[in-house]
PDB file of C-alpha atoms in Angstrom:
ATOM      1  CA  UNK A   1       0.000   0.000   0.000  1.00 43.00           C
ATOM      2  CA  UNK A   2       1.384   3.419  -0.992  1.00 47.00           C
ATOM      3  CA  UNK A   3       0.796   4.926   2.461  1.00 60.00           C
ATOM      4  CA  UNK A   4       3.235   2.521   4.156  1.00 78.00           C
ATOM      5  CA  UNK A   5       6.187   3.134   1.836  1.00 74.00           C
ATOM      6  CA  UNK A   6       9.332   4.837   3.195  1.00 76.00           C
ATOM      7  CA  UNK A   7       9.776   8.585   2.611  1.00 81.00           C
ATOM      8  CA  UNK A   8      13.111   9.936   1.370  1.00 87.00           C
ATOM      9  CA  UNK A   9      14.292  13.505   0.865  1.00 91.00           C
ATOM     10  CA  UNK A  10      17.008  14.295  -1.663  1.00 93.00           C
ATOM     11  CA  UNK A  11      18.767  17.047  -3.569  1.00 97.00           C
ATOM     12  CA  UNK A  12      19.637  16.960  -7.267  1.00 97.00           C
ATOM     13  CA  UNK A  13      22.286  19.297  -8.648  1.00 98.00           C
ATOM     14  CA  UNK A  14      22.410  20.383 -12.298  1.00 98.00           C
ATOM     15  CA  UNK A  15      26.030  21.189 -13.184  1.00 98.00           C
ATOM     16  CA  UNK A  16      27.311  22.377 -16.560  1.00 98.00           C
ATOM     17  CA  UNK A  17      30.732  22.797 -18.122  1.00 98.00           C
ATOM     18  CA  UNK A  18      32.012  25.901 -19.932  1.00 96.00           C
ATOM     19  CA  UNK A  19      30.316  24.711 -23.157  1.00 97.00           C
ATOM     20  CA  UNK A  20      26.938  24.570 -21.356  1.00 97.00           C
ATOM     21  CA  UNK A  21      26.793  20.768 -21.422  1.00 98.00           C
ATOM     22  CA  UNK A  22      25.204  18.989 -18.453  1.00 98.00           C
ATOM     23  CA  UNK A  23      27.158  16.675 -16.177  1.00 98.00           C
ATOM     24  CA  UNK A  24      25.316  13.381 -15.675  1.00 98.00           C
ATOM     25  CA  UNK A  25      26.156  10.154 -13.906  1.00 98.00           C
ATOM     26  CA  UNK A  26      25.318   6.740 -15.336  1.00 98.00           C
ATOM     27  CA  UNK A  27      24.136   5.048 -12.171  1.00 96.00           C
ATOM     28  CA  UNK A  28      25.378   1.591 -11.198  1.00 96.00           C
ATOM     29  CA  UNK A  29      23.019   1.376  -8.197  1.00 89.00           C
ATOM     30  CA  UNK A  30      19.298   1.739  -7.510  1.00 83.00           C
ATOM     31  CA  UNK A  31      17.341   3.854  -7.908  1.00 79.00           C
ATOM     32  CA  UNK A  32      17.687   4.427 -11.632  1.00 86.00           C
ATOM     33  CA  UNK A  33      20.401   1.821 -12.179  1.00 93.00           C
ATOM     34  CA  UNK A  34      21.690   1.961 -15.768  1.00 96.00           C
ATOM     35  CA  UNK A  35      20.205   5.418 -16.353  1.00 97.00           C
ATOM     36  CA  UNK A  36      21.824   8.838 -16.708  1.00 98.00           C
ATOM     37  CA  UNK A  37      20.859  11.380 -14.033  1.00 96.00           C
ATOM     38  CA  UNK A  38      22.035  14.627 -12.494  1.00 97.00           C
ATOM     39  CA  UNK A  39      24.172  14.133  -9.389  1.00 97.00           C
ATOM     40  CA  UNK A  40      22.686  14.212  -5.924  1.00 96.00           C
ATOM     41  CA  UNK A  41      21.621  12.151  -2.988  1.00 94.00           C
ATOM     42  CA  UNK A  42      19.600  11.808   0.174  1.00 93.00           C
ATOM     43  CA  UNK A  43      19.571  14.347   3.008  1.00 94.00           C
ATOM     44  CA  UNK A  44      21.143  13.249   6.266  1.00 93.00           C
ATOM     45  CA  UNK A  45      17.961  13.758   8.268  1.00 86.00           C
ATOM     46  CA  UNK A  46      19.479  12.470  11.534  1.00 90.00           C
ATOM     47  CA  UNK A  47      21.850  15.465  11.495  1.00 93.00           C
ATOM     48  CA  UNK A  48      19.120  17.898  10.427  1.00 90.00           C
ATOM     49  CA  UNK A  49      20.847  18.553   7.103  1.00 94.00           C
ATOM     50  CA  UNK A  50      19.132  21.186   4.951  1.00 94.00           C
ATOM     51  CA  UNK A  51      18.577  20.742   1.193  1.00 95.00           C
ATOM     52  CA  UNK A  52      21.357  23.296   0.506  1.00 96.00           C
ATOM     53  CA  UNK A  53      23.763  21.472   2.828  1.00 97.00           C
ATOM     54  CA  UNK A  54      22.903  18.192   1.118  1.00 97.00           C
ATOM     55  CA  UNK A  55      23.458  19.671  -2.360  1.00 98.00           C
ATOM     56  CA  UNK A  56      26.854  21.060  -1.303  1.00 98.00           C
ATOM     57  CA  UNK A  57      27.909  17.794   0.386  1.00 98.00           C
ATOM     58  CA  UNK A  58      26.810  15.570  -2.492  1.00 98.00           C
ATOM     59  CA  UNK A  59      28.548  17.809  -5.036  1.00 98.00           C
ATOM     60  CA  UNK A  60      31.797  17.632  -3.061  1.00 98.00           C
ATOM     61  CA  UNK A  61      31.539  13.868  -2.484  1.00 97.00           C
ATOM     62  CA  UNK A  62      30.588  12.943  -6.031  1.00 97.00           C
ATOM     63  CA  UNK A  63      32.541  15.387  -8.215  1.00 98.00           C
ATOM     64  CA  UNK A  64      34.957  17.193  -5.872  1.00 97.00           C
ATOM     65  CA  UNK A  65      33.445  20.648  -6.461  1.00 97.00           C
ATOM     66  CA  UNK A  66      33.289  22.757  -3.285  1.00 97.00           C
ATOM     67  CA  UNK A  67      30.251  25.052  -3.301  1.00 98.00           C
ATOM     68  CA  UNK A  68      28.737  27.716  -1.095  1.00 96.00           C
ATOM     69  CA  UNK A  69      25.023  28.435  -0.861  1.00 94.00           C
ATOM     70  CA  UNK A  70      25.576  31.402  -3.203  1.00 96.00           C
ATOM     71  CA  UNK A  71      26.705  28.932  -5.915  1.00 97.00           C
ATOM     72  CA  UNK A  72      23.307  27.205  -5.896  1.00 97.00           C
ATOM     73  CA  UNK A  73      19.873  28.309  -7.080  1.00 95.00           C
ATOM     74  CA  UNK A  74      17.011  26.178  -5.760  1.00 94.00           C
ATOM     75  CA  UNK A  75      14.598  26.229  -8.687  1.00 94.00           C
ATOM     76  CA  UNK A  76      12.018  23.803  -7.415  1.00 92.00           C
ATOM     77  CA  UNK A  77      10.948  20.626  -5.757  1.00 91.00           C
ATOM     78  CA  UNK A  78       9.203  17.493  -6.934  1.00 87.00           C
ATOM     79  CA  UNK A  79       7.237  15.310  -4.550  1.00 84.00           C
ATOM     80  CA  UNK A  80       6.930  11.820  -6.042  1.00 79.00           C
ATOM     81  CA  UNK A  81       4.397   9.515  -4.425  1.00 78.00           C
ATOM     82  CA  UNK A  82       5.022   5.785  -4.834  1.00 72.00           C
ATOM     83  CA  UNK A  83       8.106   6.137  -7.096  1.00 67.00           C
ATOM     84  CA  UNK A  84       8.653   2.748  -8.773  1.00 67.00           C
ATOM     85  CA  UNK A  85       6.310   1.401  -6.077  1.00 69.00           C
ATOM     86  CA  UNK A  86       9.201   1.425  -3.575  1.00 74.00           C
ATOM     87  CA  UNK A  87       8.956   4.749  -1.769  1.00 74.00           C
ATOM     88  CA  UNK A  88       7.937   8.388  -1.675  1.00 83.00           C
ATOM     89  CA  UNK A  89      10.520  11.051  -2.610  1.00 83.00           C
ATOM     90  CA  UNK A  90      10.791  14.770  -2.046  1.00 89.00           C
ATOM     91  CA  UNK A  91      13.528  16.100  -4.339  1.00 90.00           C
ATOM     92  CA  UNK A  92      14.923  19.621  -4.150  1.00 95.00           C
ATOM     93  CA  UNK A  93      16.308  20.798  -7.494  1.00 95.00           C
ATOM     94  CA  UNK A  94      19.386  23.011  -7.684  1.00 97.00           C
ATOM     95  CA  UNK A  95      21.032  24.750 -10.613  1.00 97.00           C
ATOM     96  CA  UNK A  96      24.772  25.162  -9.985  1.00 98.00           C
ATOM     97  CA  UNK A  97      26.049  28.615 -10.951  1.00 97.00           C
ATOM     98  CA  UNK A  98      29.679  27.430 -11.061  1.00 97.00           C
ATOM     99  CA  UNK A  99      30.990  25.485 -14.049  1.00 97.00           C
ATOM    100  CA  UNK A 100      33.010  22.255 -14.076  1.00 96.00           C
ATOM    101  CA  UNK A 101      36.283  22.486 -15.991  1.00 94.00           C
ATOM    102  CA  UNK A 102      36.909  18.769 -16.412  1.00 94.00           C
ATOM    103  CA  UNK A 103      35.273  15.381 -16.191  1.00 96.00           C
ATOM    104  CA  UNK A 104      35.250  13.929 -12.653  1.00 97.00           C
ATOM    105  CA  UNK A 105      36.689  10.482 -11.907  1.00 96.00           C
ATOM    106  CA  UNK A 106      34.225   7.579 -11.746  1.00 97.00           C
ATOM    107  CA  UNK A 107      32.858   6.719  -8.281  1.00 97.00           C
ATOM    108  CA  UNK A 108      31.213   3.575  -6.916  1.00 95.00           C
ATOM    109  CA  UNK A 109      27.798   4.977  -7.886  1.00 95.00           C
ATOM    110  CA  UNK A 110      28.747   5.323 -11.570  1.00 97.00           C
ATOM    111  CA  UNK A 111      30.755   7.239 -14.149  1.00 97.00           C
ATOM    112  CA  UNK A 112      30.274  10.736 -15.537  1.00 98.00           C
ATOM    113  CA  UNK A 113      29.898  12.380 -18.924  1.00 98.00           C
ATOM    114  CA  UNK A 114      28.835  15.760 -20.278  1.00 98.00           C
ATOM    115  CA  UNK A 115      25.884  15.985 -22.681  1.00 98.00           C
ATOM    116  CA  UNK A 116      24.158  18.775 -24.551  1.00 98.00           C
ATOM    117  CA  UNK A 117      20.593  19.355 -23.407  1.00 97.00           C
ATOM    118  CA  UNK A 118      19.321  18.042 -26.772  1.00 97.00           C
ATOM    119  CA  UNK A 119      21.340  14.813 -26.456  1.00 98.00           C
ATOM    120  CA  UNK A 120      19.917  14.074 -22.997  1.00 98.00           C
ATOM    121  CA  UNK A 121      16.496  13.405 -24.532  1.00 95.00           C
ATOM    122  CA  UNK A 122      17.951  10.425 -26.458  1.00 97.00           C
ATOM    123  CA  UNK A 123      19.779   8.881 -23.474  1.00 98.00           C
ATOM    124  CA  UNK A 124      18.438   6.156 -21.207  1.00 98.00           C
ATOM    125  CA  UNK A 125      17.039   8.342 -18.417  1.00 97.00           C
ATOM    126  CA  UNK A 126      14.350   7.570 -15.834  1.00 91.00           C
ATOM    127  CA  UNK A 127      10.801   7.973 -17.146  1.00 85.00           C
ATOM    128  CA  UNK A 128       9.966  10.629 -14.564  1.00 82.00           C
ATOM    129  CA  UNK A 129      13.140  12.555 -15.517  1.00 91.00           C
ATOM    130  CA  UNK A 130      11.902  12.574 -19.123  1.00 92.00           C
ATOM    131  CA  UNK A 131       8.366  13.691 -18.236  1.00 86.00           C
ATOM    132  CA  UNK A 132       9.002  15.841 -15.139  1.00 84.00           C
ATOM    133  CA  UNK A 133      12.575  16.754 -14.395  1.00 91.00           C
ATOM    134  CA  UNK A 134      14.024  17.938 -17.696  1.00 96.00           C
ATOM    135  CA  UNK A 135      10.943  19.746 -19.055  1.00 92.00           C
ATOM    136  CA  UNK A 136      10.617  21.663 -15.783  1.00 89.00           C
ATOM    137  CA  UNK A 137      14.358  22.359 -15.715  1.00 95.00           C
ATOM    138  CA  UNK A 138      13.999  23.843 -19.213  1.00 95.00           C
ATOM    139  CA  UNK A 139      11.169  26.143 -18.116  1.00 91.00           C
ATOM    140  CA  UNK A 140      12.002  27.011 -14.511  1.00 90.00           C
ATOM    141  CA  UNK A 141      15.759  26.704 -13.869  1.00 92.00           C
ATOM    142  CA  UNK A 142      15.860  30.483 -13.401  1.00 91.00           C
ATOM    143  CA  UNK A 143      12.521  30.696 -11.532  1.00 90.00           C
ATOM    144  CA  UNK A 144      10.829  28.261  -9.176  1.00 89.00           C
ATOM    145  CA  UNK A 145       8.354  25.378  -9.528  1.00 85.00           C
ATOM    146  CA  UNK A 146       6.770  23.026  -6.988  1.00 86.00           C
ATOM    147  CA  UNK A 147       5.318  19.771  -8.318  1.00 82.00           C
ATOM    148  CA  UNK A 148       3.435  16.844  -6.852  1.00 79.00           C
ATOM    149  CA  UNK A 149       3.489  13.631  -8.875  1.00 78.00           C
ATOM    150  CA  UNK A 150       1.577  10.429  -8.263  1.00 77.00           C
ATOM    151  CA  UNK A 151       3.899   7.781  -9.723  1.00 73.00           C
ATOM    152  CA  UNK A 152       1.709   4.776  -8.891  1.00 69.00           C
ATOM    153  CA  UNK A 153       3.148   2.032 -11.127  1.00 70.00           C
ATOM    154  CA  UNK A 154      -0.356   0.598 -11.574  1.00 72.00           C
ATOM    155  CA  UNK A 155      -1.942   3.881 -12.642  1.00 68.00           C
ATOM    156  CA  UNK A 156      -1.439   6.915 -14.836  1.00 74.00           C
ATOM    157  CA  UNK A 157       1.231   9.441 -13.856  1.00 75.00           C
ATOM    158  CA  UNK A 158      -0.578  12.506 -12.554  1.00 77.00           C
ATOM    159  CA  UNK A 159       0.963  15.935 -11.912  1.00 75.00           C
ATOM    160  CA  UNK A 160      -0.118  18.866  -9.808  1.00 78.00           C
ATOM    161  CA  UNK A 161       1.673  22.207  -9.863  1.00 76.00           C
ATOM    162  CA  UNK A 162       1.699  23.401  -6.264  1.00 74.00           C
ATOM    163  CA  UNK A 163       3.714  26.590  -6.715  1.00 71.00           C
ATOM    164  CA  UNK A 164       5.061  28.470  -9.720  1.00 74.00           C
ATOM    165  CA  UNK A 165       7.067  31.675  -9.826  1.00 71.00           C
ATOM    166  CA  UNK A 166       7.921  33.527 -13.045  1.00 63.00           C
ATOM    167  CA  UNK A 167       9.818  31.535 -15.659  1.00 55.00           C
TER     168      UNK A 167
END
């Protein structure tokens, strides 16, 4: 039953290089194993970690880029109910204002590559990234959007915009 699934909070960070290409990781672990995704990870809720702290920590751990809050723009959140039938997610979305100047080394979670925004649409990416994440990044990365998605694997994906600030 969807109400008894675990709840996880995460931060995703959209990083680009000097050419404007997006840094993605091809994940070797669940969720989204075998798919390309922006970097990020779960908040350390036991320590009371904020979404900004999580975004900074994950960026340092995964790609070695040290950021301050001023280097990040929180452009939205997506609340996914019953994602892949395994849990509920609340994801905070951050656009990184600093650019990467080289490709990071592979980590145990996967390896990295840069892709143009157009190329990302032809990559193996999670279904909800294709329908939610990237279209809303395209429209709101300089504004703010709040989305609620019912991802029930036995039903139709449904979206509700909870908050939208100018694009």
